[in-house]
């Protein structure tokens, strides 16, 4: 697993729950034994088994279900001002929420352009009718669909769109999210300029 993903999880825990919780998670996940440190370096690569172990231990420490934590991680990733680059990368996908959804097909490739070694799960968006879409995430590590649900909730708000998201058929290797647009112009969207500095 790319270190940037693990480092992001660590930053989410520190920002959301504090250093004492991260210390407990690192101890319970035996990070020092597995990698010699309780801190993740963003540009290193780690054993794929470490990431789910950290998330599982976090769930136990804060007594919250893993799906809720992963969805919160996705929301934090695009709403935290310190992570504005992620939000900008996603907003380059289109002028409205529907264009953004279609752009998710290319998100893994765009992420690779930004960080060559970063491998996101494959994503496939299917438009079912004028209002309904389906996003399928395929990858070896489960849970990415929940992260995408958190991301999409924030980005829908960003565009001023009211959308209903529901996880369907979350199985190992494939996670499907149902997206129903309720109101395309529900609220004033957040301003975004392509030419603004990152």
mmCIF file with all atom_site columns, C-alpha atoms in Angstrom:
data_model
loop_
_atom_site.group_PDB
_atom_site.id
_atom_site.type_symbol
_atom_site.label_atom_id
_atom_site.label_alt_id
_atom_site.label_comp_id
_atom_site.label_asym_id
_atom_site.label_entity_id
_atom_site.label_seq_id
_atom_site.pdbx_PDB_ins_code
_atom_site.Cartn_x
_atom_site.Cartn_y
_atom_site.Cartn_z
_atom_site.occupancy
_atom_site.B_iso_or_equiv
_atom_site.pdbx_formal_charge
_atom_site.auth_seq_id
_atom_site.auth_comp_id
_atom_site.auth_asym_id
_atom_site.auth_atom_id
_atom_site.pdbx_PDB_model_num
ATOM 1   C CA . UNK A 1 1   ? 0.000   0.000  0.000   1.00 0.00 ? 1   UNK A CA 1
ATOM 2   C CA . UNK A 1 2   ? 1.314   3.440  -0.888  1.00 0.00 ? 2   UNK A CA 1
ATOM 3   C CA . UNK A 1 3   ? 2.448   5.340  2.191   1.00 0.00 ? 3   UNK A CA 1
ATOM 4   C CA . UNK A 1 4   ? 0.379   8.374  1.226   1.00 0.00 ? 4   UNK A CA 1
ATOM 5   C CA . UNK A 1 5   ? -2.809  6.397  1.919   1.00 0.00 ? 5   UNK A CA 1
ATOM 6   C CA . UNK A 1 6   ? -1.580  5.224  5.323   1.00 0.00 ? 6   UNK A CA 1
ATOM 7   C CA . UNK A 1 7   ? -0.229  8.690  6.156   1.00 0.00 ? 7   UNK A CA 1
ATOM 8   C CA . UNK A 1 8   ? -3.650  10.138 5.260   1.00 0.00 ? 8   UNK A CA 1
ATOM 9   C CA . UNK A 1 9   ? -5.358  7.718  7.646   1.00 0.00 ? 9   UNK A CA 1
ATOM 10  C CA . UNK A 1 10  ? -2.904  8.723  10.381  1.00 0.00 ? 10  UNK A CA 1
ATOM 11  C CA . UNK A 1 11  ? -3.556  12.457 9.768   1.00 0.00 ? 11  UNK A CA 1
ATOM 12  C CA . UNK A 1 12  ? -7.323  11.812 9.839   1.00 0.00 ? 12  UNK A CA 1
ATOM 13  C CA . UNK A 1 13  ? -7.021  10.071 13.205  1.00 0.00 ? 13  UNK A CA 1
ATOM 14  C CA . UNK A 1 14  ? -4.803  12.809 14.646  1.00 0.00 ? 14  UNK A CA 1
ATOM 15  C CA . UNK A 1 15  ? -7.112  15.600 13.414  1.00 0.00 ? 15  UNK A CA 1
ATOM 16  C CA . UNK A 1 16  ? -10.359 13.866 14.374  1.00 0.00 ? 16  UNK A CA 1
ATOM 17  C CA . UNK A 1 17  ? -9.492  12.002 17.576  1.00 0.00 ? 17  UNK A CA 1
ATOM 18  C CA . UNK A 1 18  ? -6.127  13.286 18.802  1.00 0.00 ? 18  UNK A CA 1
ATOM 19  C CA . UNK A 1 19  ? -2.664  11.955 19.477  1.00 0.00 ? 19  UNK A CA 1
ATOM 20  C CA . UNK A 1 20  ? -3.658  9.716  22.386  1.00 0.00 ? 20  UNK A CA 1
ATOM 21  C CA . UNK A 1 21  ? -6.032  7.748  20.149  1.00 0.00 ? 21  UNK A CA 1
ATOM 22  C CA . UNK A 1 22  ? -3.372  7.411  17.425  1.00 0.00 ? 22  UNK A CA 1
ATOM 23  C CA . UNK A 1 23  ? -0.919  6.105  20.027  1.00 0.00 ? 23  UNK A CA 1
ATOM 24  C CA . UNK A 1 24  ? -3.443  3.439  21.095  1.00 0.00 ? 24  UNK A CA 1
ATOM 25  C CA . UNK A 1 25  ? -4.164  2.486  17.472  1.00 0.00 ? 25  UNK A CA 1
ATOM 26  C CA . UNK A 1 26  ? -0.445  2.228  16.657  1.00 0.00 ? 26  UNK A CA 1
ATOM 27  C CA . UNK A 1 27  ? 0.165   0.045  19.720  1.00 0.00 ? 27  UNK A CA 1
ATOM 28  C CA . UNK A 1 28  ? -2.779  -2.266 19.011  1.00 0.00 ? 28  UNK A CA 1
ATOM 29  C CA . UNK A 1 29  ? -1.811  -2.535 15.331  1.00 0.00 ? 29  UNK A CA 1
ATOM 30  C CA . UNK A 1 30  ? 1.815   -3.240 16.380  1.00 0.00 ? 30  UNK A CA 1
ATOM 31  C CA . UNK A 1 31  ? 3.137   -0.642 13.939  1.00 0.00 ? 31  UNK A CA 1
ATOM 32  C CA . UNK A 1 32  ? 6.509   -0.394 15.688  1.00 0.00 ? 32  UNK A CA 1
ATOM 33  C CA . UNK A 1 33  ? 6.945   -4.158 15.405  1.00 0.00 ? 33  UNK A CA 1
ATOM 34  C CA . UNK A 1 34  ? 5.774   -4.245 11.784  1.00 0.00 ? 34  UNK A CA 1
ATOM 35  C CA . UNK A 1 35  ? 7.680   -1.235 10.464  1.00 0.00 ? 35  UNK A CA 1
ATOM 36  C CA . UNK A 1 36  ? 9.838   0.135  13.276  1.00 0.00 ? 36  UNK A CA 1
ATOM 37  C CA . UNK A 1 37  ? 7.806   3.307  13.761  1.00 0.00 ? 37  UNK A CA 1
ATOM 38  C CA . UNK A 1 38  ? 4.298   4.434  14.643  1.00 0.00 ? 38  UNK A CA 1
ATOM 39  C CA . UNK A 1 39  ? 4.366   7.073  11.895  1.00 0.00 ? 39  UNK A CA 1
ATOM 40  C CA . UNK A 1 40  ? 3.786   6.492  8.192   1.00 0.00 ? 40  UNK A CA 1
ATOM 41  C CA . UNK A 1 41  ? 6.038   8.126  5.616   1.00 0.00 ? 41  UNK A CA 1
ATOM 42  C CA . UNK A 1 42  ? 3.982   9.392  2.650   1.00 0.00 ? 42  UNK A CA 1
ATOM 43  C CA . UNK A 1 43  ? 6.408   8.293  -0.081  1.00 0.00 ? 43  UNK A CA 1
ATOM 44  C CA . UNK A 1 44  ? 7.185   4.769  1.147   1.00 0.00 ? 44  UNK A CA 1
ATOM 45  C CA . UNK A 1 45  ? 5.329   1.558  0.356   1.00 0.00 ? 45  UNK A CA 1
ATOM 46  C CA . UNK A 1 46  ? 3.885   -0.679 3.087   1.00 0.00 ? 46  UNK A CA 1
ATOM 47  C CA . UNK A 1 47  ? 2.547   -4.211 3.265   1.00 0.00 ? 47  UNK A CA 1
ATOM 48  C CA . UNK A 1 48  ? -1.134  -4.221 2.164   1.00 0.00 ? 48  UNK A CA 1
ATOM 49  C CA . UNK A 1 49  ? -2.111  -6.045 5.376   1.00 0.00 ? 49  UNK A CA 1
ATOM 50  C CA . UNK A 1 50  ? -1.149  -3.050 7.553   1.00 0.00 ? 50  UNK A CA 1
ATOM 51  C CA . UNK A 1 51  ? -3.880  -0.700 6.321   1.00 0.00 ? 51  UNK A CA 1
ATOM 52  C CA . UNK A 1 52  ? -6.918  -2.869 7.176   1.00 0.00 ? 52  UNK A CA 1
ATOM 53  C CA . UNK A 1 53  ? -5.304  -3.742 10.520  1.00 0.00 ? 53  UNK A CA 1
ATOM 54  C CA . UNK A 1 54  ? -4.952  -0.038 11.397  1.00 0.00 ? 54  UNK A CA 1
ATOM 55  C CA . UNK A 1 55  ? -8.571  0.657  10.415  1.00 0.00 ? 55  UNK A CA 1
ATOM 56  C CA . UNK A 1 56  ? -9.816  -2.330 12.436  1.00 0.00 ? 56  UNK A CA 1
ATOM 57  C CA . UNK A 1 57  ? -7.876  -1.210 15.517  1.00 0.00 ? 57  UNK A CA 1
ATOM 58  C CA . UNK A 1 58  ? -9.153  2.354  15.102  1.00 0.00 ? 58  UNK A CA 1
ATOM 59  C CA . UNK A 1 59  ? -12.713 1.029  15.024  1.00 0.00 ? 59  UNK A CA 1
ATOM 60  C CA . UNK A 1 60  ? -12.106 -0.813 18.300  1.00 0.00 ? 60  UNK A CA 1
ATOM 61  C CA . UNK A 1 61  ? -10.397 2.120  20.026  1.00 0.00 ? 61  UNK A CA 1
ATOM 62  C CA . UNK A 1 62  ? -13.068 4.720  19.168  1.00 0.00 ? 62  UNK A CA 1
ATOM 63  C CA . UNK A 1 63  ? -15.957 2.194  19.249  1.00 0.00 ? 63  UNK A CA 1
ATOM 64  C CA . UNK A 1 64  ? -17.340 3.116  15.829  1.00 0.00 ? 64  UNK A CA 1
ATOM 65  C CA . UNK A 1 65  ? -18.167 0.874  12.859  1.00 0.00 ? 65  UNK A CA 1
ATOM 66  C CA . UNK A 1 66  ? -15.533 0.694  10.122  1.00 0.00 ? 66  UNK A CA 1
ATOM 67  C CA . UNK A 1 67  ? -17.933 1.865  7.354   1.00 0.00 ? 67  UNK A CA 1
ATOM 68  C CA . UNK A 1 68  ? -18.733 5.042  9.331   1.00 0.00 ? 68  UNK A CA 1
ATOM 69  C CA . UNK A 1 69  ? -15.051 5.762  9.954   1.00 0.00 ? 69  UNK A CA 1
ATOM 70  C CA . UNK A 1 70  ? -14.130 5.256  6.300   1.00 0.00 ? 70  UNK A CA 1
ATOM 71  C CA . UNK A 1 71  ? -16.963 7.504  5.143   1.00 0.00 ? 71  UNK A CA 1
ATOM 72  C CA . UNK A 1 72  ? -15.809 10.163 7.609   1.00 0.00 ? 72  UNK A CA 1
ATOM 73  C CA . UNK A 1 73  ? -12.267 9.744  6.262   1.00 0.00 ? 73  UNK A CA 1
ATOM 74  C CA . UNK A 1 74  ? -13.527 10.444 2.738   1.00 0.00 ? 74  UNK A CA 1
ATOM 75  C CA . UNK A 1 75  ? -15.440 13.523 3.881   1.00 0.00 ? 75  UNK A CA 1
ATOM 76  C CA . UNK A 1 76  ? -12.415 14.783 5.838   1.00 0.00 ? 76  UNK A CA 1
ATOM 77  C CA . UNK A 1 77  ? -10.164 14.239 2.825   1.00 0.00 ? 77  UNK A CA 1
ATOM 78  C CA . UNK A 1 78  ? -12.038 16.810 0.729   1.00 0.00 ? 78  UNK A CA 1
ATOM 79  C CA . UNK A 1 79  ? -13.374 19.173 3.401   1.00 0.00 ? 79  UNK A CA 1
ATOM 80  C CA . UNK A 1 80  ? -10.199 19.712 5.437   1.00 0.00 ? 80  UNK A CA 1
ATOM 81  C CA . UNK A 1 81  ? -8.594  23.009 4.293   1.00 0.00 ? 81  UNK A CA 1
ATOM 82  C CA . UNK A 1 82  ? -5.145  21.407 4.577   1.00 0.00 ? 82  UNK A CA 1
ATOM 83  C CA . UNK A 1 83  ? -6.202  18.894 1.875   1.00 0.00 ? 83  UNK A CA 1
ATOM 84  C CA . UNK A 1 84  ? -7.543  21.438 -0.625  1.00 0.00 ? 84  UNK A CA 1
ATOM 85  C CA . UNK A 1 85  ? -5.386  19.915 -3.370  1.00 0.00 ? 85  UNK A CA 1
ATOM 86  C CA . UNK A 1 86  ? -7.504  16.748 -3.262  1.00 0.00 ? 86  UNK A CA 1
ATOM 87  C CA . UNK A 1 87  ? -10.703 18.760 -3.559  1.00 0.00 ? 87  UNK A CA 1
ATOM 88  C CA . UNK A 1 88  ? -9.234  20.693 -6.495  1.00 0.00 ? 88  UNK A CA 1
ATOM 89  C CA . UNK A 1 89  ? -8.153  17.487 -8.248  1.00 0.00 ? 89  UNK A CA 1
ATOM 90  C CA . UNK A 1 90  ? -11.721 16.203 -7.974  1.00 0.00 ? 90  UNK A CA 1
ATOM 91  C CA . UNK A 1 91  ? -13.361 19.490 -9.009  1.00 0.00 ? 91  UNK A CA 1
ATOM 92  C CA . UNK A 1 92  ? -11.329 19.488 -12.233 1.00 0.00 ? 92  UNK A CA 1
ATOM 93  C CA . UNK A 1 93  ? -13.612 16.584 -13.182 1.00 0.00 ? 93  UNK A CA 1
ATOM 94  C CA . UNK A 1 94  ? -16.518 18.746 -14.327 1.00 0.00 ? 94  UNK A CA 1
ATOM 95  C CA . UNK A 1 95  ? -18.665 21.840 -14.085 1.00 0.00 ? 95  UNK A CA 1
ATOM 96  C CA . UNK A 1 96  ? -21.501 20.030 -12.272 1.00 0.00 ? 96  UNK A CA 1
ATOM 97  C CA . UNK A 1 97  ? -21.998 16.969 -10.096 1.00 0.00 ? 97  UNK A CA 1
ATOM 98  C CA . UNK A 1 98  ? -23.011 14.743 -13.013 1.00 0.00 ? 98  UNK A CA 1
ATOM 99  C CA . UNK A 1 99  ? -19.850 15.557 -14.952 1.00 0.00 ? 99  UNK A CA 1
ATOM 100 C CA . UNK A 1 100 ? -17.897 14.926 -11.768 1.00 0.00 ? 100 UNK A CA 1
ATOM 101 C CA . UNK A 1 101 ? -19.483 11.463 -11.472 1.00 0.00 ? 101 UNK A CA 1
ATOM 102 C CA . UNK A 1 102 ? -18.538 10.580 -15.048 1.00 0.00 ? 102 UNK A CA 1
ATOM 103 C CA . UNK A 1 103 ? -14.990 11.820 -14.431 1.00 0.00 ? 103 UNK A CA 1
ATOM 104 C CA . UNK A 1 104 ? -14.499 9.209  -11.698 1.00 0.00 ? 104 UNK A CA 1
ATOM 105 C CA . UNK A 1 105 ? -13.803 6.643  -14.437 1.00 0.00 ? 105 UNK A CA 1
ATOM 106 C CA . UNK A 1 106 ? -10.502 8.476  -15.016 1.00 0.00 ? 106 UNK A CA 1
ATOM 107 C CA . UNK A 1 107 ? -9.659  9.277  -11.369 1.00 0.00 ? 107 UNK A CA 1
ATOM 108 C CA . UNK A 1 108 ? -7.142  6.426  -10.873 1.00 0.00 ? 108 UNK A CA 1
ATOM 109 C CA . UNK A 1 109 ? -5.205  7.608  -13.938 1.00 0.00 ? 109 UNK A CA 1
ATOM 110 C CA . UNK A 1 110 ? -5.324  11.256 -12.797 1.00 0.00 ? 110 UNK A CA 1
ATOM 111 C CA . UNK A 1 111 ? -4.027  10.210 -9.372  1.00 0.00 ? 111 UNK A CA 1
ATOM 112 C CA . UNK A 1 112 ? -1.166  8.345  -11.061 1.00 0.00 ? 112 UNK A CA 1
ATOM 113 C CA . UNK A 1 113 ? -0.265  11.496 -12.995 1.00 0.00 ? 113 UNK A CA 1
ATOM 114 C CA . UNK A 1 114 ? 0.007   13.342 -9.685  1.00 0.00 ? 114 UNK A CA 1
ATOM 115 C CA . UNK A 1 115 ? 1.879   10.534 -7.865  1.00 0.00 ? 115 UNK A CA 1
ATOM 116 C CA . UNK A 1 116 ? 3.226   7.870  -10.195 1.00 0.00 ? 116 UNK A CA 1
ATOM 117 C CA . UNK A 1 117 ? 3.309   5.011  -7.679  1.00 0.00 ? 117 UNK A CA 1
ATOM 118 C CA . UNK A 1 118 ? -0.187  5.670  -6.268  1.00 0.00 ? 118 UNK A CA 1
ATOM 119 C CA . UNK A 1 119 ? -2.642  2.962  -7.326  1.00 0.00 ? 119 UNK A CA 1
ATOM 120 C CA . UNK A 1 120 ? -6.321  3.620  -6.603  1.00 0.00 ? 120 UNK A CA 1
ATOM 121 C CA . UNK A 1 121 ? -8.999  0.978  -7.184  1.00 0.00 ? 121 UNK A CA 1
ATOM 122 C CA . UNK A 1 122 ? -10.530 0.927  -10.656 1.00 0.00 ? 122 UNK A CA 1
ATOM 123 C CA . UNK A 1 123 ? -13.789 2.886  -10.872 1.00 0.00 ? 123 UNK A CA 1
ATOM 124 C CA . UNK A 1 124 ? -16.665 2.524  -13.291 1.00 0.00 ? 124 UNK A CA 1
ATOM 125 C CA . UNK A 1 125 ? -19.631 4.895  -13.392 1.00 0.00 ? 125 UNK A CA 1
ATOM 126 C CA . UNK A 1 126 ? -22.820 3.775  -15.119 1.00 0.00 ? 126 UNK A CA 1
ATOM 127 C CA . UNK A 1 127 ? -25.678 6.196  -15.783 1.00 0.00 ? 127 UNK A CA 1
ATOM 128 C CA . UNK A 1 128 ? -28.923 4.298  -15.251 1.00 0.00 ? 128 UNK A CA 1
ATOM 129 C CA . UNK A 1 129 ? -31.299 7.147  -16.197 1.00 0.00 ? 129 UNK A CA 1
ATOM 130 C CA . UNK A 1 130 ? -31.462 10.953 -15.922 1.00 0.00 ? 130 UNK A CA 1
ATOM 131 C CA . UNK A 1 131 ? -31.260 10.854 -12.128 1.00 0.00 ? 131 UNK A CA 1
ATOM 132 C CA . UNK A 1 132 ? -29.612 7.583  -11.139 1.00 0.00 ? 132 UNK A CA 1
ATOM 133 C CA . UNK A 1 133 ? -25.995 6.459  -11.376 1.00 0.00 ? 133 UNK A CA 1
ATOM 134 C CA . UNK A 1 134 ? -23.959 3.530  -10.149 1.00 0.00 ? 134 UNK A CA 1
ATOM 135 C CA . UNK A 1 135 ? -20.288 3.653  -9.118  1.00 0.00 ? 135 UNK A CA 1
ATOM 136 C CA . UNK A 1 136 ? -18.384 0.373  -8.942  1.00 0.00 ? 136 UNK A CA 1
ATOM 137 C CA . UNK A 1 137 ? -14.985 0.313  -7.200  1.00 0.00 ? 137 UNK A CA 1
ATOM 138 C CA . UNK A 1 138 ? -12.759 -2.696 -7.831  1.00 0.00 ? 138 UNK A CA 1
ATOM 139 C CA . UNK A 1 139 ? -9.582  -3.321 -5.848  1.00 0.00 ? 139 UNK A CA 1
ATOM 140 C CA . UNK A 1 140 ? -7.815  -5.780 -3.570  1.00 0.00 ? 140 UNK A CA 1
ATOM 141 C CA . UNK A 1 141 ? -8.439  -3.850 -0.320  1.00 0.00 ? 141 UNK A CA 1
ATOM 142 C CA . UNK A 1 142 ? -12.052 -3.500 0.815   1.00 0.00 ? 142 UNK A CA 1
ATOM 143 C CA . UNK A 1 143 ? -13.506 -0.259 2.151   1.00 0.00 ? 143 UNK A CA 1
ATOM 144 C CA . UNK A 1 144 ? -12.634 2.175  -0.619  1.00 0.00 ? 144 UNK A CA 1
ATOM 145 C CA . UNK A 1 145 ? -16.320 2.411  -1.565  1.00 0.00 ? 145 UNK A CA 1
ATOM 146 C CA . UNK A 1 146 ? -17.114 3.872  1.850   1.00 0.00 ? 146 UNK A CA 1
ATOM 147 C CA . UNK A 1 147 ? -14.334 6.434  1.429   1.00 0.00 ? 147 UNK A CA 1
ATOM 148 C CA . UNK A 1 148 ? -15.827 7.375  -1.946  1.00 0.00 ? 148 UNK A CA 1
ATOM 149 C CA . UNK A 1 149 ? -19.268 7.781  -0.348  1.00 0.00 ? 149 UNK A CA 1
ATOM 150 C CA . UNK A 1 150 ? -17.818 10.353 2.052   1.00 0.00 ? 150 UNK A CA 1
ATOM 151 C CA . UNK A 1 151 ? -16.029 12.120 -0.792  1.00 0.00 ? 151 UNK A CA 1
ATOM 152 C CA . UNK A 1 152 ? -19.138 12.199 -2.981  1.00 0.00 ? 152 UNK A CA 1
ATOM 153 C CA . UNK A 1 153 ? -21.352 13.565 -0.199  1.00 0.00 ? 153 UNK A CA 1
ATOM 154 C CA . UNK A 1 154 ? -19.023 16.540 0.283   1.00 0.00 ? 154 UNK A CA 1
ATOM 155 C CA . UNK A 1 155 ? -18.507 17.106 -3.450  1.00 0.00 ? 155 UNK A CA 1
ATOM 156 C CA . UNK A 1 156 ? -22.286 16.991 -4.073  1.00 0.00 ? 156 UNK A CA 1
ATOM 157 C CA . UNK A 1 157 ? -22.641 19.760 -1.467  1.00 0.00 ? 157 UNK A CA 1
ATOM 158 C CA . UNK A 1 158 ? -19.748 21.563 -3.136  1.00 0.00 ? 158 UNK A CA 1
ATOM 159 C CA . UNK A 1 159 ? -21.747 21.648 -6.377  1.00 0.00 ? 159 UNK A CA 1
ATOM 160 C CA . UNK A 1 160 ? -24.979 22.571 -4.579  1.00 0.00 ? 160 UNK A CA 1
ATOM 161 C CA . UNK A 1 161 ? -26.562 19.221 -5.530  1.00 0.00 ? 161 UNK A CA 1
ATOM 162 C CA . UNK A 1 162 ? -28.791 17.158 -3.251  1.00 0.00 ? 162 UNK A CA 1
ATOM 163 C CA . UNK A 1 163 ? -27.958 13.489 -3.813  1.00 0.00 ? 163 UNK A CA 1
ATOM 164 C CA . UNK A 1 164 ? -28.806 10.223 -2.066  1.00 0.00 ? 164 UNK A CA 1
ATOM 165 C CA . UNK A 1 165 ? -25.943 7.725  -1.821  1.00 0.00 ? 165 UNK A CA 1
ATOM 166 C CA . UNK A 1 166 ? -26.313 4.119  -0.769  1.00 0.00 ? 166 UNK A CA 1
ATOM 167 C CA . UNK A 1 167 ? -23.790 1.289  -0.571  1.00 0.00 ? 167 UNK A CA 1
ATOM 168 C CA . UNK A 1 168 ? -24.941 -1.782 -2.491  1.00 0.00 ? 168 UNK A CA 1
ATOM 169 C CA . UNK A 1 169 ? -23.278 -5.150 -2.758  1.00 0.00 ? 169 UNK A CA 1
ATOM 170 C CA . UNK A 1 170 ? -20.091 -4.392 -0.816  1.00 0.00 ? 170 UNK A CA 1
ATOM 171 C CA . UNK A 1 171 ? -18.055 -7.567 -1.270  1.00 0.00 ? 171 UNK A CA 1
ATOM 172 C CA . UNK A 1 172 ? -14.333 -8.238 -1.281  1.00 0.00 ? 172 UNK A CA 1
ATOM 173 C CA . UNK A 1 173 ? -12.910 -6.910 -4.527  1.00 0.00 ? 173 UNK A CA 1
ATOM 174 C CA . UNK A 1 174 ? -16.037 -5.028 -5.647  1.00 0.00 ? 174 UNK A CA 1
ATOM 175 C CA . UNK A 1 175 ? -18.058 -2.273 -3.991  1.00 0.00 ? 175 UNK A CA 1
ATOM 176 C CA . UNK A 1 176 ? -21.096 -0.666 -5.633  1.00 0.00 ? 176 UNK A CA 1
ATOM 177 C CA . UNK A 1 177 ? -22.559 2.708  -4.693  1.00 0.00 ? 177 UNK A CA 1
ATOM 178 C CA . UNK A 1 178 ? -25.985 3.810  -5.860  1.00 0.00 ? 178 UNK A CA 1
ATOM 179 C CA . UNK A 1 179 ? -26.248 7.576  -6.511  1.00 0.00 ? 179 UNK A CA 1
ATOM 180 C CA . UNK A 1 180 ? -29.637 9.255  -6.967  1.00 0.00 ? 180 UNK A CA 1
ATOM 181 C CA . UNK A 1 181 ? -29.739 12.966 -7.738  1.00 0.00 ? 181 UNK A CA 1
ATOM 182 C CA . UNK A 1 182 ? -32.716 14.494 -5.927  1.00 0.00 ? 182 UNK A CA 1
ATOM 183 C CA . UNK A 1 183 ? -32.190 18.154 -6.886  1.00 0.00 ? 183 UNK A CA 1
ATOM 184 C CA . UNK A 1 184 ? -29.458 19.430 -9.215  1.00 0.00 ? 184 UNK A CA 1
ATOM 185 C CA . UNK A 1 185 ? -29.767 23.006 -7.929  1.00 0.00 ? 185 UNK A CA 1
ATOM 186 C CA . UNK A 1 186 ? -30.559 22.434 -4.279  1.00 0.00 ? 186 UNK A CA 1
ATOM 187 C CA . UNK A 1 187 ? -28.227 25.121 -2.943  1.00 0.00 ? 187 UNK A CA 1
ATOM 188 C CA . UNK A 1 188 ? -25.595 27.635 -3.942  1.00 0.00 ? 188 UNK A CA 1
ATOM 189 C CA . UNK A 1 189 ? -22.450 25.679 -4.846  1.00 0.00 ? 189 UNK A CA 1
ATOM 190 C CA . UNK A 1 190 ? -19.032 26.478 -3.477  1.00 0.00 ? 190 UNK A CA 1
ATOM 191 C CA . UNK A 1 191 ? -16.997 28.739 -5.775  1.00 0.00 ? 191 UNK A CA 1
ATOM 192 C CA . UNK A 1 192 ? -14.230 27.130 -7.813  1.00 0.00 ? 192 UNK A CA 1
ATOM 193 C CA . UNK A 1 193 ? -11.876 28.618 -10.388 1.00 0.00 ? 193 UNK A CA 1
ATOM 194 C CA . UNK A 1 194 ? -9.766  26.418 -12.633 1.00 0.00 ? 194 UNK A CA 1
ATOM 195 C CA . UNK A 1 195 ? -7.054  29.039 -12.817 1.00 0.00 ? 195 UNK A CA 1
ATOM 196 C CA . UNK A 1 196 ? -6.663  29.459 -9.056  1.00 0.00 ? 196 UNK A CA 1
ATOM 197 C CA . UNK A 1 197 ? -3.372  28.327 -7.555  1.00 0.00 ? 197 UNK A CA 1
ATOM 198 C CA . UNK A 1 198 ? -3.273  24.914 -5.880  1.00 0.00 ? 198 UNK A CA 1
#
